[in-house]
């Protein structure tokens, strides 16, 4: 695995949400879940050609999706925020990979801070570290993903795992990963995963 650059805590809504096919009216984007910035409030620029493709998929569909059928707004995509996940770094890395003349398989990872406007409890904080991994190749299946996750968590000493189907706007199929927590005496979510949409 090669480490992805994740040195920007401030991210545009475009890379944090839009490029990951999360609709602009999704509840996770409101101020109850996201820390939006006032200065600078907007990203100065977005990749023009790619932004137009993202807009089209949201508004009209494409790549096997019917889209969300709403009026996608550039002003919303330009809003700056404290990133809510490191998947924005994965979106940027996959965008760079797609622009290469010849595709070559890659494995990326990152470990970095993310920020969410959460109610604090034993399993939720406003700031925490997220581990991110991306494998890009042809012919990969959900079985490959589950095997990789099982191996990763086993190496951390976490062996009691359960996989549960989930919904993510940017992956299909998607799974949450749970581990039994002896101290809390319950199953807690330790990860989220999925196969990126085209």
CSV table of N, CA and C in Angstrom, one decimal, residues 60-173:
chain,number,residue,atom,x,y,z
A,60,UNK,N,-28.8,14.0,-14.0
A,60,UNK,CA,-29.4,13.2,-15.1
A,60,UNK,C,-29.1,11.7,-15.0
A,61,UNK,N,-28.0,11.4,-14.3
A,61,UNK,CA,-27.6,10.0,-14.2
A,61,UNK,C,-26.4,9.7,-15.2
A,62,UNK,N,-26.0,8.5,-15.2
A,62,UNK,CA,-24.9,8.0,-16.0
A,62,UNK,C,-24.2,6.9,-15.4
A,63,UNK,N,-23.4,6.2,-16.1
A,63,UNK,CA,-22.6,5.0,-15.6
A,63,UNK,C,-23.5,4.0,-14.9
A,64,UNK,N,-24.7,3.8,-15.4
A,64,UNK,CA,-25.6,2.8,-14.9
A,64,UNK,C,-26.5,3.3,-13.8
A,65,UNK,N,-26.4,4.6,-13.5
A,65,UNK,CA,-27.2,5.2,-12.4
A,65,UNK,C,-28.2,6.1,-13.1
A,66,UNK,N,-29.4,6.2,-12.5
A,66,UNK,CA,-30.4,7.2,-13.0
A,66,UNK,C,-30.2,8.6,-12.4
A,67,UNK,N,-29.2,8.7,-11.4
A,67,UNK,CA,-29.0,10.0,-10.8
A,67,UNK,C,-30.1,10.3,-9.8
A,68,UNK,N,-30.0,11.5,-9.2
A,68,UNK,CA,-30.9,11.9,-8.2
A,68,UNK,C,-32.0,12.8,-8.8
A,69,UNK,N,-31.9,13.3,-10.0
A,69,UNK,CA,-32.9,14.1,-10.7
A,69,UNK,C,-33.2,15.4,-9.9
A,70,UNK,N,-32.2,16.1,-9.6
A,70,UNK,CA,-32.4,17.4,-9.0
A,70,UNK,C,-31.4,18.4,-9.6
A,71,UNK,N,-31.6,19.7,-9.3
A,71,UNK,CA,-30.8,20.7,-9.8
A,71,UNK,C,-29.5,20.9,-9.0
A,72,UNK,N,-28.4,20.3,-9.4
A,72,UNK,CA,-27.2,20.3,-8.7
A,72,UNK,C,-26.6,21.7,-8.8
A,73,UNK,N,-26.1,22.3,-7.6
A,73,UNK,CA,-25.7,23.6,-7.6
A,73,UNK,C,-24.2,23.7,-7.3
A,74,UNK,N,-23.4,24.5,-8.1
A,74,UNK,CA,-22.0,24.7,-7.9
A,74,UNK,C,-21.7,25.4,-6.6
A,75,UNK,N,-22.6,26.3,-6.2
A,75,UNK,CA,-22.4,27.1,-5.0
A,75,UNK,C,-22.3,26.2,-3.8
A,76,UNK,N,-23.2,25.1,-3.8
A,76,UNK,CA,-23.2,24.1,-2.7
A,76,UNK,C,-21.9,23.3,-2.7
A,77,UNK,N,-21.4,22.9,-3.9
A,77,UNK,CA,-20.2,22.1,-4.0
A,77,UNK,C,-19.0,22.9,-3.6
A,78,UNK,N,-19.0,24.2,-3.7
A,78,UNK,CA,-17.8,25.0,-3.4
A,78,UNK,C,-17.7,25.3,-1.9
A,79,UNK,N,-18.7,25.0,-1.1
A,79,UNK,CA,-18.6,25.3,0.3
A,79,UNK,C,-17.5,24.5,1.0
A,80,UNK,N,-16.7,25.2,1.8
A,80,UNK,CA,-15.6,24.6,2.5
A,80,UNK,C,-16.0,24.1,3.9
A,81,UNK,N,-15.4,23.0,4.3
A,81,UNK,CA,-15.8,22.4,5.6
A,81,UNK,C,-14.6,21.7,6.2
A,82,UNK,N,-14.7,21.3,7.4
A,82,UNK,CA,-13.7,20.3,8.0
A,82,UNK,C,-14.1,19.0,7.5
A,83,UNK,N,-13.2,18.3,6.9
A,83,UNK,CA,-13.6,17.0,6.2
A,83,UNK,C,-14.3,16.0,7.2
A,84,UNK,N,-15.3,15.4,6.8
A,84,UNK,CA,-16.0,14.5,7.6
A,84,UNK,C,-15.5,13.0,7.5
A,85,UNK,N,-14.7,12.8,6.6
A,85,UNK,CA,-14.1,11.5,6.4
A,85,UNK,C,-12.9,11.6,5.4
A,86,UNK,N,-12.0,10.6,5.5
A,86,UNK,CA,-10.8,10.7,4.6
A,86,UNK,C,-11.1,10.1,3.2
A,87,UNK,N,-12.4,9.7,3.0
A,87,UNK,CA,-12.7,9.2,1.7
A,87,UNK,C,-12.6,10.3,0.6
A,88,UNK,N,-12.6,11.6,1.0
A,88,UNK,CA,-12.4,12.7,0.1
A,88,UNK,C,-11.0,12.5,-0.5
A,89,UNK,N,-10.0,12.1,0.3
A,89,UNK,CA,-8.6,11.8,-0.2
A,89,UNK,C,-8.7,10.7,-1.2
A,90,UNK,N,-9.5,9.7,-0.9
A,90,UNK,CA,-9.6,8.6,-1.9
A,90,UNK,C,-10.2,9.0,-3.2
A,91,UNK,N,-11.2,9.9,-3.1
A,91,UNK,CA,-11.9,10.5,-4.3
A,91,UNK,C,-10.8,11.2,-5.2
A,92,UNK,N,-10.0,12.0,-4.5
A,92,UNK,CA,-8.9,12.7,-5.2
A,92,UNK,C,-7.9,11.8,-5.8
A,93,UNK,N,-7.5,10.7,-5.1
A,93,UNK,CA,-6.6,9.7,-5.6
A,93,UNK,C,-7.1,9.0,-6.8
A,94,UNK,N,-8.4,8.6,-6.7
A,94,UNK,CA,-9.0,7.9,-7.8
A,94,UNK,C,-9.2,8.8,-9.0
A,95,UNK,N,-9.4,10.1,-8.8
A,95,UNK,CA,-9.5,11.0,-9.9
A,95,UNK,C,-8.2,11.1,-10.6
A,96,UNK,N,-7.1,11.2,-9.8
A,96,UNK,CA,-5.7,11.2,-10.4
A,96,UNK,C,-5.4,10.0,-11.2
A,97,UNK,N,-5.8,8.8,-10.6
A,97,UNK,CA,-5.6,7.5,-11.3
A,97,UNK,C,-6.4,7.5,-12.6
A,98,UNK,N,-7.6,7.9,-12.7
A,98,UNK,CA,-8.4,7.9,-13.9
A,98,UNK,C,-7.8,8.8,-15.0
A,99,UNK,N,-7.1,9.8,-14.6
A,99,UNK,CA,-6.5,10.7,-15.6
A,99,UNK,C,-5.2,10.1,-16.2
A,100,UNK,N,-4.7,9.0,-15.7
A,100,UNK,CA,-3.5,8.5,-16.3
A,100,UNK,C,-3.8,7.9,-17.6
A,101,UNK,N,-2.8,7.9,-18.5
A,101,UNK,CA,-3.0,7.4,-19.8
A,101,UNK,C,-3.2,5.9,-19.8
A,102,UNK,N,-2.5,5.2,-19.0
A,102,UNK,CA,-2.6,3.7,-18.9
A,102,UNK,C,-2.9,3.3,-17.5
A,103,UNK,N,-4.0,2.5,-17.3
A,103,UNK,CA,-4.4,2.1,-16.0
A,103,UNK,C,-3.4,1.1,-15.4
A,104,UNK,N,-3.0,1.2,-14.2
A,104,UNK,CA,-2.2,0.2,-13.5
A,104,UNK,C,-2.8,0.0,-12.1
A,105,UNK,N,-2.9,-1.2,-11.6
A,105,UNK,CA,-3.5,-1.5,-10.3
A,105,UNK,C,-2.8,-0.7,-9.2
A,106,UNK,N,-3.5,-0.3,-8.2
A,106,UNK,CA,-2.9,0.4,-7.0
A,106,UNK,C,-3.5,0.0,-5.7
A,107,UNK,N,-2.8,0.2,-4.7
A,107,UNK,CA,-3.3,0.1,-3.3
A,107,UNK,C,-2.9,1.3,-2.5
A,108,UNK,N,-3.9,2.0,-2.0
A,108,UNK,CA,-3.7,3.2,-1.2
A,108,UNK,C,-4.1,3.1,0.2
A,109,UNK,N,-3.5,3.9,1.1
A,109,UNK,CA,-4.0,3.9,2.5
A,109,UNK,C,-3.8,5.3,3.0
A,110,UNK,N,-4.6,5.6,4.1
A,110,UNK,CA,-4.3,6.9,4.8
A,110,UNK,C,-4.8,6.7,6.3
A,111,UNK,N,-4.2,7.4,7.2
A,111,UNK,CA,-4.6,7.4,8.6
A,111,UNK,C,-4.5,8.9,8.9
A,112,UNK,N,-5.7,9.5,9.2
A,112,UNK,CA,-5.7,10.9,9.5
A,112,UNK,C,-6.9,11.3,10.2
A,113,UNK,N,-6.9,12.6,10.7
A,113,UNK,CA,-8.1,13.1,11.4
A,113,UNK,C,-9.2,13.5,10.6
A,114,UNK,N,-10.4,13.3,11.1
A,114,UNK,CA,-11.7,13.8,10.5
A,114,UNK,C,-12.5,14.5,11.6
A,115,UNK,N,-13.5,15.2,11.2
A,115,UNK,CA,-14.3,16.0,12.1
A,115,UNK,C,-15.8,15.9,11.8
A,116,UNK,N,-16.6,15.6,12.9
A,116,UNK,CA,-18.0,15.6,12.7
A,116,UNK,C,-18.7,16.2,13.9
A,117,UNK,N,-19.7,16.9,13.6
A,117,UNK,CA,-20.5,17.6,14.6
A,117,UNK,C,-21.4,16.6,15.3
A,118,UNK,N,-20.9,15.8,16.2
A,118,UNK,CA,-21.6,14.7,16.8
A,118,UNK,C,-21.9,15.0,18.3
A,119,UNK,N,-22.9,14.3,18.8
A,119,UNK,CA,-23.2,14.3,20.2
A,119,UNK,C,-22.2,13.3,20.8
A,120,UNK,N,-21.4,13.8,21.8
A,120,UNK,CA,-20.4,13.0,22.4
A,120,UNK,C,-20.9,11.9,23.3
A,121,UNK,N,-20.4,10.6,23.1
A,121,UNK,CA,-20.7,9.5,23.9
A,121,UNK,C,-19.6,8.5,23.9
A,122,UNK,N,-19.8,7.3,24.4
A,122,UNK,CA,-18.7,6.3,24.4
A,122,UNK,C,-18.2,5.9,23.1
A,123,UNK,N,-19.0,6.1,22.0
A,123,UNK,CA,-18.5,5.6,20.7
A,123,UNK,C,-18.5,6.8,19.7
A,124,UNK,N,-18.7,8.0,20.1
A,124,UNK,CA,-18.7,9.1,19.1
A,124,UNK,C,-17.9,10.3,19.7
A,125,UNK,N,-17.1,10.9,18.9
A,125,UNK,CA,-16.3,12.1,19.2
A,125,UNK,C,-16.5,13.1,18.0
A,126,UNK,N,-16.2,14.4,18.3
A,126,UNK,CA,-16.2,15.4,17.3
A,126,UNK,C,-15.0,15.3,16.4
A,127,UNK,N,-13.9,14.8,16.9
A,127,UNK,CA,-12.7,14.7,16.1
A,127,UNK,C,-12.1,13.3,16.4
A,128,UNK,N,-11.8,12.6,15.4
A,128,UNK,CA,-11.2,11.2,15.5
A,128,UNK,C,-10.3,10.9,14.3
A,129,UNK,N,-9.6,9.8,14.4
A,129,UNK,CA,-8.8,9.3,13.3
A,129,UNK,C,-9.5,8.3,12.5
A,130,UNK,N,-9.3,8.3,11.2
A,130,UNK,CA,-10.0,7.3,10.4
A,130,UNK,C,-8.8,6.7,9.6
A,131,UNK,N,-9.0,5.3,9.4
A,131,UNK,CA,-8.0,4.6,8.6
A,131,UNK,C,-8.8,4.3,7.3
A,132,UNK,N,-8.2,4.6,6.2
A,132,UNK,CA,-8.8,4.5,4.9
A,132,UNK,C,-7.9,3.6,4.0
A,133,UNK,N,-8.5,2.7,3.2
A,133,UNK,CA,-7.8,1.9,2.3
A,133,UNK,C,-8.6,1.8,1.0
A,134,UNK,N,-7.9,1.8,-0.1
A,134,UNK,CA,-8.5,1.7,-1.4
A,134,UNK,C,-7.6,0.7,-2.3
A,135,UNK,N,-8.3,-0.2,-2.9
A,135,UNK,CA,-7.6,-1.1,-3.8
A,135,UNK,C,-8.3,-0.9,-5.2
A,136,UNK,N,-7.5,-0.6,-6.2
A,136,UNK,CA,-8.1,-0.4,-7.5
A,136,UNK,C,-7.5,-1.4,-8.5
A,137,UNK,N,-8.3,-2.2,-9.0
A,137,UNK,CA,-7.9,-3.3,-10.0
A,137,UNK,C,-9.1,-3.8,-10.7
A,138,UNK,N,-8.9,-4.6,-11.7
A,138,UNK,CA,-10.0,-5.2,-12.4
A,138,UNK,C,-10.3,-6.6,-11.8
A,139,UNK,N,-11.6,-7.0,-11.8
A,139,UNK,CA,-12.0,-8.3,-11.3
A,139,UNK,C,-12.1,-8.5,-9.8
A,140,UNK,N,-12.1,-7.4,-9.1
A,140,UNK,CA,-12.2,-7.5,-7.6
A,140,UNK,C,-13.7,-7.8,-7.2
A,141,UNK,N,-13.9,-8.5,-6.1
A,141,UNK,CA,-15.2,-8.8,-5.7
A,141,UNK,C,-15.4,-8.4,-4.2
A,142,UNK,N,-16.6,-8.6,-3.8
A,142,UNK,CA,-16.9,-8.4,-2.4
A,142,UNK,C,-16.1,-9.3,-1.5
A,143,UNK,N,-15.9,-10.5,-1.9
A,143,UNK,CA,-15.1,-11.5,-1.2
A,143,UNK,C,-13.7,-11.0,-1.0
A,144,UNK,N,-13.1,-10.4,-2.0
A,144,UNK,CA,-11.7,-9.8,-1.8
A,144,UNK,C,-11.8,-8.7,-0.7
A,145,UNK,N,-12.8,-7.9,-0.8
A,145,UNK,CA,-12.9,-6.8,0.2
A,145,UNK,C,-13.0,-7.4,1.6
A,146,UNK,N,-13.9,-8.4,1.8
A,146,UNK,CA,-14.1,-9.0,3.1
A,146,UNK,C,-12.8,-9.7,3.6
A,147,UNK,N,-12.1,-10.3,2.7
A,147,UNK,CA,-10.9,-11.0,3.1
A,147,UNK,C,-9.8,-10.0,3.6
A,148,UNK,N,-9.7,-8.9,2.8
A,148,UNK,CA,-8.8,-7.8,3.2
A,148,UNK,C,-9.1,-7.2,4.5
A,149,UNK,N,-10.4,-6.9,4.8
A,149,UNK,CA,-10.8,-6.3,6.1
A,149,UNK,C,-10.6,-7.3,7.2
A,150,UNK,N,-10.9,-8.6,7.0
A,150,UNK,CA,-10.7,-9.6,8.1
A,150,UNK,C,-9.2,-9.6,8.4
A,151,UNK,N,-8.3,-9.7,7.4
A,151,UNK,CA,-6.9,-9.7,7.6
A,151,UNK,C,-6.4,-8.5,8.3
A,152,UNK,N,-6.9,-7.3,7.9
A,152,UNK,CA,-6.5,-6.0,8.6
A,152,UNK,C,-6.9,-6.0,10.0
A,153,UNK,N,-8.1,-6.3,10.4
A,153,UNK,CA,-8.5,-6.3,11.8
A,153,UNK,C,-7.9,-7.4,12.6
A,154,UNK,N,-7.6,-8.5,12.0
A,154,UNK,CA,-6.9,-9.6,12.7
A,154,UNK,C,-5.5,-9.2,13.1
A,155,UNK,N,-4.9,-8.5,12.2
A,155,UNK,CA,-3.5,-8.0,12.6
A,155,UNK,C,-3.5,-6.9,13.7
A,156,UNK,N,-4.7,-6.3,13.9
A,156,UNK,CA,-4.9,-5.4,15.0
A,156,UNK,C,-5.3,-6.1,16.3
A,157,UNK,N,-5.5,-7.4,16.2
A,157,UNK,CA,-6.0,-8.1,17.4
A,157,UNK,C,-7.5,-8.2,17.5
A,158,UNK,N,-8.2,-7.7,16.5
A,158,UNK,CA,-9.7,-7.7,16.5
A,158,UNK,C,-10.1,-8.9,15.7
A,159,UNK,N,-10.6,-10.0,16.3
A,159,UNK,CA,-10.9,-11.2,15.6
A,159,UNK,C,-12.4,-11.5,15.6
A,160,UNK,N,-13.2,-10.9,16.5
A,160,UNK,CA,-14.7,-11.2,16.5
A,160,UNK,C,-15.3,-10.1,15.6
A,161,UNK,N,-15.6,-10.5,14.3
A,161,UNK,CA,-16.1,-9.5,13.4
A,161,UNK,C,-17.4,-10.0,12.8
A,162,UNK,N,-18.3,-9.0,12.5
A,162,UNK,CA,-19.5,-9.3,11.8
A,162,UNK,C,-19.6,-8.2,10.6
A,163,UNK,N,-20.1,-8.7,9.5
A,163,UNK,CA,-20.3,-7.8,8.4
A,163,UNK,C,-21.8,-7.6,8.2
A,164,UNK,N,-22.2,-6.4,8.0
A,164,UNK,CA,-23.7,-6.1,7.9
A,164,UNK,C,-23.9,-5.2,6.6
A,165,UNK,N,-24.8,-5.6,5.8
A,165,UNK,CA,-25.1,-4.7,4.6
A,165,UNK,C,-25.4,-3.3,5.1
A,166,UNK,N,-25.0,-2.3,4.3
A,166,UNK,CA,-25.2,-0.9,4.6
A,166,UNK,C,-25.5,-0.1,3.4
A,167,UNK,N,-25.8,1.1,3.5
A,167,UNK,CA,-25.9,2.0,2.4
A,167,UNK,C,-24.9,3.1,2.5
A,168,UNK,N,-24.2,3.3,1.4
A,168,UNK,CA,-23.3,4.5,1.2
A,168,UNK,C,-23.6,5.0,-0.2
A,169,UNK,N,-23.7,6.3,-0.4
A,169,UNK,CA,-24.0,6.8,-1.7
A,169,UNK,C,-22.9,6.5,-2.7
A,170,UNK,N,-21.7,6.3,-2.3
A,170,UNK,CA,-20.6,6.1,-3.2
A,170,UNK,C,-20.1,4.7,-3.4
A,171,UNK,N,-20.7,3.7,-2.7
A,171,UNK,CA,-20.3,2.3,-2.9
A,171,UNK,C,-21.5,1.5,-3.0
A,172,UNK,N,-21.4,0.4,-3.8
A,172,UNK,CA,-22.5,-0.6,-4.0
A,172,UNK,C,-21.9,-1.9,-4.4
A,173,UNK,N,-21.9,-3.0,-3.7
A,173,UNK,CA,-22.5,-3.1,-2.3
A,173,UNK,C,-21.7,-2.4,-1.3
